[in-house]
PDB file of C-alpha atoms and ligand atoms in Angstrom:
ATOM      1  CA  UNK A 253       6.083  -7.888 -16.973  1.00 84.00           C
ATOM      2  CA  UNK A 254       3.451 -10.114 -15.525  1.00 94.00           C
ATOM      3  CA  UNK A 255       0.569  -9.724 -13.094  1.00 97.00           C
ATOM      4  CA  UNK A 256       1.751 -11.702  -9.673  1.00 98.00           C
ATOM      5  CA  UNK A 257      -1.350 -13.031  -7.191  1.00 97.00           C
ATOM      6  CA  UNK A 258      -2.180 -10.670  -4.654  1.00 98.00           C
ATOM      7  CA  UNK A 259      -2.492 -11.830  -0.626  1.00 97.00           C
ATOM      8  CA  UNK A 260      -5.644 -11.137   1.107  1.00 96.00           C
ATOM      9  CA  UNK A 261      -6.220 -10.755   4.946  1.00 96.00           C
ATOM     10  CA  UNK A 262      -6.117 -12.596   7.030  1.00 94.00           C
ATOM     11  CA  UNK A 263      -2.994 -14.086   5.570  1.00 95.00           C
ATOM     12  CA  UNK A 264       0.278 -13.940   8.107  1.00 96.00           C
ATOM     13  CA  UNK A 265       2.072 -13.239   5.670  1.00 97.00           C
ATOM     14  CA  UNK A 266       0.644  -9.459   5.617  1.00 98.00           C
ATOM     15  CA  UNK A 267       2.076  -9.196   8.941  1.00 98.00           C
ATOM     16  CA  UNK A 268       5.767  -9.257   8.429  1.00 98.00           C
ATOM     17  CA  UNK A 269       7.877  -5.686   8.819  1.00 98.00           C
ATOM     18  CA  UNK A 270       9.194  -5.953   5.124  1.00 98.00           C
ATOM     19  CA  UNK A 271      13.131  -5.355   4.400  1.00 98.00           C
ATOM     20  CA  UNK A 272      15.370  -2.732   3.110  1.00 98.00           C
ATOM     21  CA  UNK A 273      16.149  -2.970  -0.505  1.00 98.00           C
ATOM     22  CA  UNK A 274      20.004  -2.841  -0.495  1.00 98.00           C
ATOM     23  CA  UNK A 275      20.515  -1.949  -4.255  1.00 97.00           C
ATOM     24  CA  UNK A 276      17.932  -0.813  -6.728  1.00 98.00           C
ATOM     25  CA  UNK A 277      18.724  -2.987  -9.767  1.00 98.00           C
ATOM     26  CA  UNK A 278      17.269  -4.657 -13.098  1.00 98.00           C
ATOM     27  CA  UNK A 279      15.776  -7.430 -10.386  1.00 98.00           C
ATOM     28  CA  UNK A 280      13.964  -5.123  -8.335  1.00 98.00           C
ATOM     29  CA  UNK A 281      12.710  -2.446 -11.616  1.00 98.00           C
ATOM     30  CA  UNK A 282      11.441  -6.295 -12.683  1.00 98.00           C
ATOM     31  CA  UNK A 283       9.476  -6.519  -9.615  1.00 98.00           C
ATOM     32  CA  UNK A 284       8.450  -2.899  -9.643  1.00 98.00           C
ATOM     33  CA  UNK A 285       7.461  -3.290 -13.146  1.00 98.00           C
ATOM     34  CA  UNK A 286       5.038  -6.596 -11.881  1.00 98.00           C
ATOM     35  CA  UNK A 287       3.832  -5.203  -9.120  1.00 98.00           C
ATOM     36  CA  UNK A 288       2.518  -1.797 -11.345  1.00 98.00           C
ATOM     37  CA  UNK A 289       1.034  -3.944 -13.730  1.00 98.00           C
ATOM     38  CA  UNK A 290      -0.713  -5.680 -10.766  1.00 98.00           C
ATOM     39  CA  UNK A 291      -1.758  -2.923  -9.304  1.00 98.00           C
ATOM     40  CA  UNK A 292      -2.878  -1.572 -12.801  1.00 96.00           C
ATOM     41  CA  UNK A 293      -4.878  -5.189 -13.260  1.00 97.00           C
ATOM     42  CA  UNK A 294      -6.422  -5.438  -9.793  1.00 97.00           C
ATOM     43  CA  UNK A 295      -7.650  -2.102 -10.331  1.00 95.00           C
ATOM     44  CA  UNK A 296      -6.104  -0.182  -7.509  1.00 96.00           C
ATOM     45  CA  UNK A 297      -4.196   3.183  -6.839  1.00 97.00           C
ATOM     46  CA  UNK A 298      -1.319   1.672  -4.409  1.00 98.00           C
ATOM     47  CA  UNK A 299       0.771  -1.539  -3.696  1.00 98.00           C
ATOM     48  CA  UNK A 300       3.330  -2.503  -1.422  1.00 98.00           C
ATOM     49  CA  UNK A 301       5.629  -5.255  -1.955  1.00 98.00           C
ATOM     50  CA  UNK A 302       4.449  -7.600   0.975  1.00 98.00           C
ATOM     51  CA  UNK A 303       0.891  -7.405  -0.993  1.00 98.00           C
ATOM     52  CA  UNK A 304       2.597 -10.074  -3.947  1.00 98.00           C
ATOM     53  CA  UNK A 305       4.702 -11.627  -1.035  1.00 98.00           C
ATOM     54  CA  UNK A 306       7.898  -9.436  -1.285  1.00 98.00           C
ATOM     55  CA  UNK A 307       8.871  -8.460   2.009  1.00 98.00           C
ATOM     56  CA  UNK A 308      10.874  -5.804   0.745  1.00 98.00           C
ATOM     57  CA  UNK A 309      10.581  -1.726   1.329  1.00 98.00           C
ATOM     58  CA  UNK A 310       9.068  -0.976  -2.076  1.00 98.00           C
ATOM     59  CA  UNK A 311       5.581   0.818  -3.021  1.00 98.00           C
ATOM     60  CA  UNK A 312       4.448   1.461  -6.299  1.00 98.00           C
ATOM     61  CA  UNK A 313       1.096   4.076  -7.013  1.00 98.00           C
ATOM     62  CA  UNK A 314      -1.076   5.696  -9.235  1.00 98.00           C
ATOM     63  CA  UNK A 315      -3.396   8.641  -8.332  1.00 96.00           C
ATOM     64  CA  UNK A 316      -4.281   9.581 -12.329  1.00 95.00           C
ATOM     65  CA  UNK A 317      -7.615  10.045 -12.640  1.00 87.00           C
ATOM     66  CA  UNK A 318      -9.429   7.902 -15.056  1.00 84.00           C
ATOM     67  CA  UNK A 319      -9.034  10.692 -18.354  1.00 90.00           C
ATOM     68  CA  UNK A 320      -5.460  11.426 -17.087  1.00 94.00           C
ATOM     69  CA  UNK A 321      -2.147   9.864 -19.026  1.00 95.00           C
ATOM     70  CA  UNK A 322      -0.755   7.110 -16.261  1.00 95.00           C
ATOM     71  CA  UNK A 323       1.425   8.562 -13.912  1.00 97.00           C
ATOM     72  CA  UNK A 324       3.127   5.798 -12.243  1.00 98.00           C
ATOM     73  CA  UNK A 325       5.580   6.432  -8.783  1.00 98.00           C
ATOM     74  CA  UNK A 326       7.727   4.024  -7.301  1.00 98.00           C
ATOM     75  CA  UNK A 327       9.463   4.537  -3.548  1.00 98.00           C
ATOM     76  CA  UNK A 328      11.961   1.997  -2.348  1.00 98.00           C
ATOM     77  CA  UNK A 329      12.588   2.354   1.243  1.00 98.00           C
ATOM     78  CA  UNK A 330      10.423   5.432   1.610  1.00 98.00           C
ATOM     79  CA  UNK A 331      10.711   7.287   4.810  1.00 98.00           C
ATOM     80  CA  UNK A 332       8.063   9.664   6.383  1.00 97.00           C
ATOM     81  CA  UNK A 333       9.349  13.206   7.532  1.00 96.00           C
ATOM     82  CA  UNK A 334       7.337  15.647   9.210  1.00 94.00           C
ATOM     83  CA  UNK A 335       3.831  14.556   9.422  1.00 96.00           C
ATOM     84  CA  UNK A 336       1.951  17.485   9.695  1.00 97.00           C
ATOM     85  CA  UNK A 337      -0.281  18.308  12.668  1.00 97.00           C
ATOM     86  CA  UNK A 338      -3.556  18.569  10.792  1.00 97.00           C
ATOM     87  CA  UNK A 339      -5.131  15.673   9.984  1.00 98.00           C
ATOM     88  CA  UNK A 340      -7.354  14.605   6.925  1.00 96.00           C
ATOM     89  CA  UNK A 341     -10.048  11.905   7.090  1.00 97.00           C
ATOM     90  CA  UNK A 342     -10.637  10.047   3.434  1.00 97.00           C
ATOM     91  CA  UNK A 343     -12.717   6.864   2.515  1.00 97.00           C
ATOM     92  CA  UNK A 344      -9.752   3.894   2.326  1.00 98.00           C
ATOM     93  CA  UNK A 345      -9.549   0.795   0.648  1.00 98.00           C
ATOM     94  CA  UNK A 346      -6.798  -1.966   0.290  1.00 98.00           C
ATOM     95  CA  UNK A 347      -6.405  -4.714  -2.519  1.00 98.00           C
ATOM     96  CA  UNK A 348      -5.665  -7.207   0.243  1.00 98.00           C
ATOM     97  CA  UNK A 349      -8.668  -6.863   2.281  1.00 98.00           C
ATOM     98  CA  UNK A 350     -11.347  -6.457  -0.738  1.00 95.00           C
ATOM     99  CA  UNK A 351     -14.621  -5.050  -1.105  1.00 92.00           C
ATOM    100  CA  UNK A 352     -14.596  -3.434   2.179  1.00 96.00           C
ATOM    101  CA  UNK A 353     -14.393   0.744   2.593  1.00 97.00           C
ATOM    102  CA  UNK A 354     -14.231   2.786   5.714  1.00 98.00           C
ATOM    103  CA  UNK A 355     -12.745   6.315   6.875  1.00 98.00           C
ATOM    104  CA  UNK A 356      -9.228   6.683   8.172  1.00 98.00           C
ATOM    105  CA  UNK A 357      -8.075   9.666   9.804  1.00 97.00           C
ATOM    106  CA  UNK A 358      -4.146  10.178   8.997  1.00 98.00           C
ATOM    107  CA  UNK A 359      -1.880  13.220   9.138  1.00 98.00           C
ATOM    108  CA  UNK A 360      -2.938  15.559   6.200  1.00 98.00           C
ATOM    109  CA  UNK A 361       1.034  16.201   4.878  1.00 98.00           C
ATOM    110  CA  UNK A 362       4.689  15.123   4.608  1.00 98.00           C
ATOM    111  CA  UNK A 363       7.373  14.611   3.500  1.00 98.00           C
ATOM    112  CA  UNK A 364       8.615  11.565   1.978  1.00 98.00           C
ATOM    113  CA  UNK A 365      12.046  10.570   1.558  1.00 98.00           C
ATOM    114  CA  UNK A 366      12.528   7.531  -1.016  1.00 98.00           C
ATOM    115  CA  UNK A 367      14.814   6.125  -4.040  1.00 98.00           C
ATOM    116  CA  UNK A 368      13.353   6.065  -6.853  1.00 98.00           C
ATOM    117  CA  UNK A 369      12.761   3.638  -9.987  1.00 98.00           C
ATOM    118  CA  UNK A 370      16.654   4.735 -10.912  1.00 98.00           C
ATOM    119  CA  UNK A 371      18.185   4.636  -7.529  1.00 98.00           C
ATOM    120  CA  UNK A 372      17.844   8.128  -6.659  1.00 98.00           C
ATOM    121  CA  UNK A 373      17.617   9.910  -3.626  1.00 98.00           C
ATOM    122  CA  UNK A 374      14.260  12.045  -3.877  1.00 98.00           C
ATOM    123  CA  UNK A 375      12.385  14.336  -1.726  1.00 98.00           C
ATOM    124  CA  UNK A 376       8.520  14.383  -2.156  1.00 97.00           C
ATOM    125  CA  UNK A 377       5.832  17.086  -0.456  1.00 97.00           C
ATOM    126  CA  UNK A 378       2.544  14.969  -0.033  1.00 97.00           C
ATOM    127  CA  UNK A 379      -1.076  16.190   0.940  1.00 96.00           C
ATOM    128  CA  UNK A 380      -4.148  14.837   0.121  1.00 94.00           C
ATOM    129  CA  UNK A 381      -4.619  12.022  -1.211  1.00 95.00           C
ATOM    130  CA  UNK A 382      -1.427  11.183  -2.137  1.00 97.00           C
ATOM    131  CA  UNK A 383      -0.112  11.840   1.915  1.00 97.00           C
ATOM    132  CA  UNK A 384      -2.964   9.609   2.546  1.00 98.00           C
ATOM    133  CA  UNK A 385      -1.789   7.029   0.223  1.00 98.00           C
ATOM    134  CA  UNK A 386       1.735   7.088   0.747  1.00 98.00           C
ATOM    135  CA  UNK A 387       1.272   6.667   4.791  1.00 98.00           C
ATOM    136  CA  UNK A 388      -1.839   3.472   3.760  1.00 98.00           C
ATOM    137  CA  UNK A 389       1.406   1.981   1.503  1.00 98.00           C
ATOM    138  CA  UNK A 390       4.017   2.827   4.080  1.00 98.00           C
ATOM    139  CA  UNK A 391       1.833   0.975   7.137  1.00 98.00           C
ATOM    140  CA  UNK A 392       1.934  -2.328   4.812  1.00 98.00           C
ATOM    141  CA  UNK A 393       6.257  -2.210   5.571  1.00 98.00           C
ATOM    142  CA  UNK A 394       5.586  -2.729   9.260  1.00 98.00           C
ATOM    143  CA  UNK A 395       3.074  -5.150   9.096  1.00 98.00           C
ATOM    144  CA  UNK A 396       0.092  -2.713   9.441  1.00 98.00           C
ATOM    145  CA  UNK A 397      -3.472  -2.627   7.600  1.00 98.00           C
ATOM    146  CA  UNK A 398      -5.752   0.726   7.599  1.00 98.00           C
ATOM    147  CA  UNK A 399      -8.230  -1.752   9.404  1.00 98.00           C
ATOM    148  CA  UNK A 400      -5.751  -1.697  12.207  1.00 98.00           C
ATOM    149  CA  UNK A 401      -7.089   2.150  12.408  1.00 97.00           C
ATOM    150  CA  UNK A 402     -10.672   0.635  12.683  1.00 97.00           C
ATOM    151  CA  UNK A 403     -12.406  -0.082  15.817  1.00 97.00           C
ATOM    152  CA  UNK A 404     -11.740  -3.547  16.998  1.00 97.00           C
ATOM    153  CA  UNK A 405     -15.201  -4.375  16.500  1.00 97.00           C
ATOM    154  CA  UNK A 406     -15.161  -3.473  13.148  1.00 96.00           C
ATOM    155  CA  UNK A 407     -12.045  -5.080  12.054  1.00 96.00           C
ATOM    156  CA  UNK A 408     -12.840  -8.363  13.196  1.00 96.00           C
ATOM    157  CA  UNK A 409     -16.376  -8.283  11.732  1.00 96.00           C
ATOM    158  CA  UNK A 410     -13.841  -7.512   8.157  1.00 96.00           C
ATOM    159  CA  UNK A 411     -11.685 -10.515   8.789  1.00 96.00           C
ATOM    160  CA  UNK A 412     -14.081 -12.621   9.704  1.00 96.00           C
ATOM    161  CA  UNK A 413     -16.042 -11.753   6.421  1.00 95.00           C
ATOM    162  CA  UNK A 414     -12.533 -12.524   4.615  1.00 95.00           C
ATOM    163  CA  UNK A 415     -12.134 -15.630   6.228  1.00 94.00           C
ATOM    164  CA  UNK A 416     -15.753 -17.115   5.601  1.00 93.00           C
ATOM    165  CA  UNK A 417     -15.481 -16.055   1.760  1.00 90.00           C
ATOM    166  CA  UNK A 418     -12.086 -17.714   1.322  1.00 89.00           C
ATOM    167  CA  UNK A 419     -13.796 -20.809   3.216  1.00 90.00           C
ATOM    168  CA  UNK A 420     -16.003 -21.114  -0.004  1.00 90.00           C
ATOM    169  CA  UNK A 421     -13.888 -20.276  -2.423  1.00 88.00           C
ATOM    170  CA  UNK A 422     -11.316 -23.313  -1.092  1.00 88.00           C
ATOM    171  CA  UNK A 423     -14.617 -25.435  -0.928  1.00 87.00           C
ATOM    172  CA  UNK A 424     -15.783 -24.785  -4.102  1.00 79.00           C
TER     173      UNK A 424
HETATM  174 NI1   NI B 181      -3.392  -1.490   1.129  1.00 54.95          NI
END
């Protein structure tokens, strides 16, 4: 396993509608197992593939709490079912666009459809945080970032923060 270099916004690369994975095998458990250990590293809770520069439909997460054994989940090609009505507003964040927080409103269930690290077909019931997190990982397959759910205002103010720091850090 190794830890792989994660993109940041404004990169183009964050952009692209990732791929379906035609067959789970050892090569893409190898690049689940990175991308965990990544995500693990960084520290974060979710990752999709496009975030290490896979345009492929994979998303690996964590929502253990701190005390709590890991509890790692993989989806590859992960479909949303029934969003529910109801939403549910949490505080996001996103390893790609760092050190930047704001509230997202997002349906507040669903269903997930998804193979997992094996190849199998599973069904998964989400609320909470984990619907919240699952739908935040699913938007990075089409291309989307939950400052896209921002006002325009804001997000631009966040990109062009992003864009000045990455300025100096080139520079320096
Ligand atoms: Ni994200």
């Amino acid at each position: 396993m190794s830890i792989r270099p994660i993109i940041t916004a404004p990169d183009p690369r964050l952009r692209q509608v990732s791929k379906p994975v035609e067959t789970v095998d050892d090569e893409l458990r190898a690049l689940m197992d990175d991308m965990l250990e990544t995500m693990y590293d960084a520290p974060g809770i979710g990752l999709a593939a496009i975030q290490v520069g896979v345009p492929l439909r994979v998303i690996v997460m964590d929502l253990a709490g701190k005390d709590e054994e890991p509890a790692p989940q993989f989806f590859v090609n992960p479909e949303i079912l029934d969003p529910s009505e109801d939403m549910n507003v949490y505080e996001e964040g996103c390893l790609s666009v760092p050190e930047y927080f704001d509230e997202v409103e997002r349906p507040a269930r669903c269903r997930v459809k998804y193979l997992d690290y094996d190849g199998a077909e599973q069904i998964l019931e989400a609320d909470d945080l984990l619907a919240t997190c699952i739908q935040h990982e699913m938007d990075h397959l089409e291309g989307v970032l939950f400052i896209d759910h921002l006002s325009r205002l804001k997000r631009e103010r966040v990109l062009k923060k992003l864009k000045k720091e990455q300025r100096l850090a080139a520079a320096s």
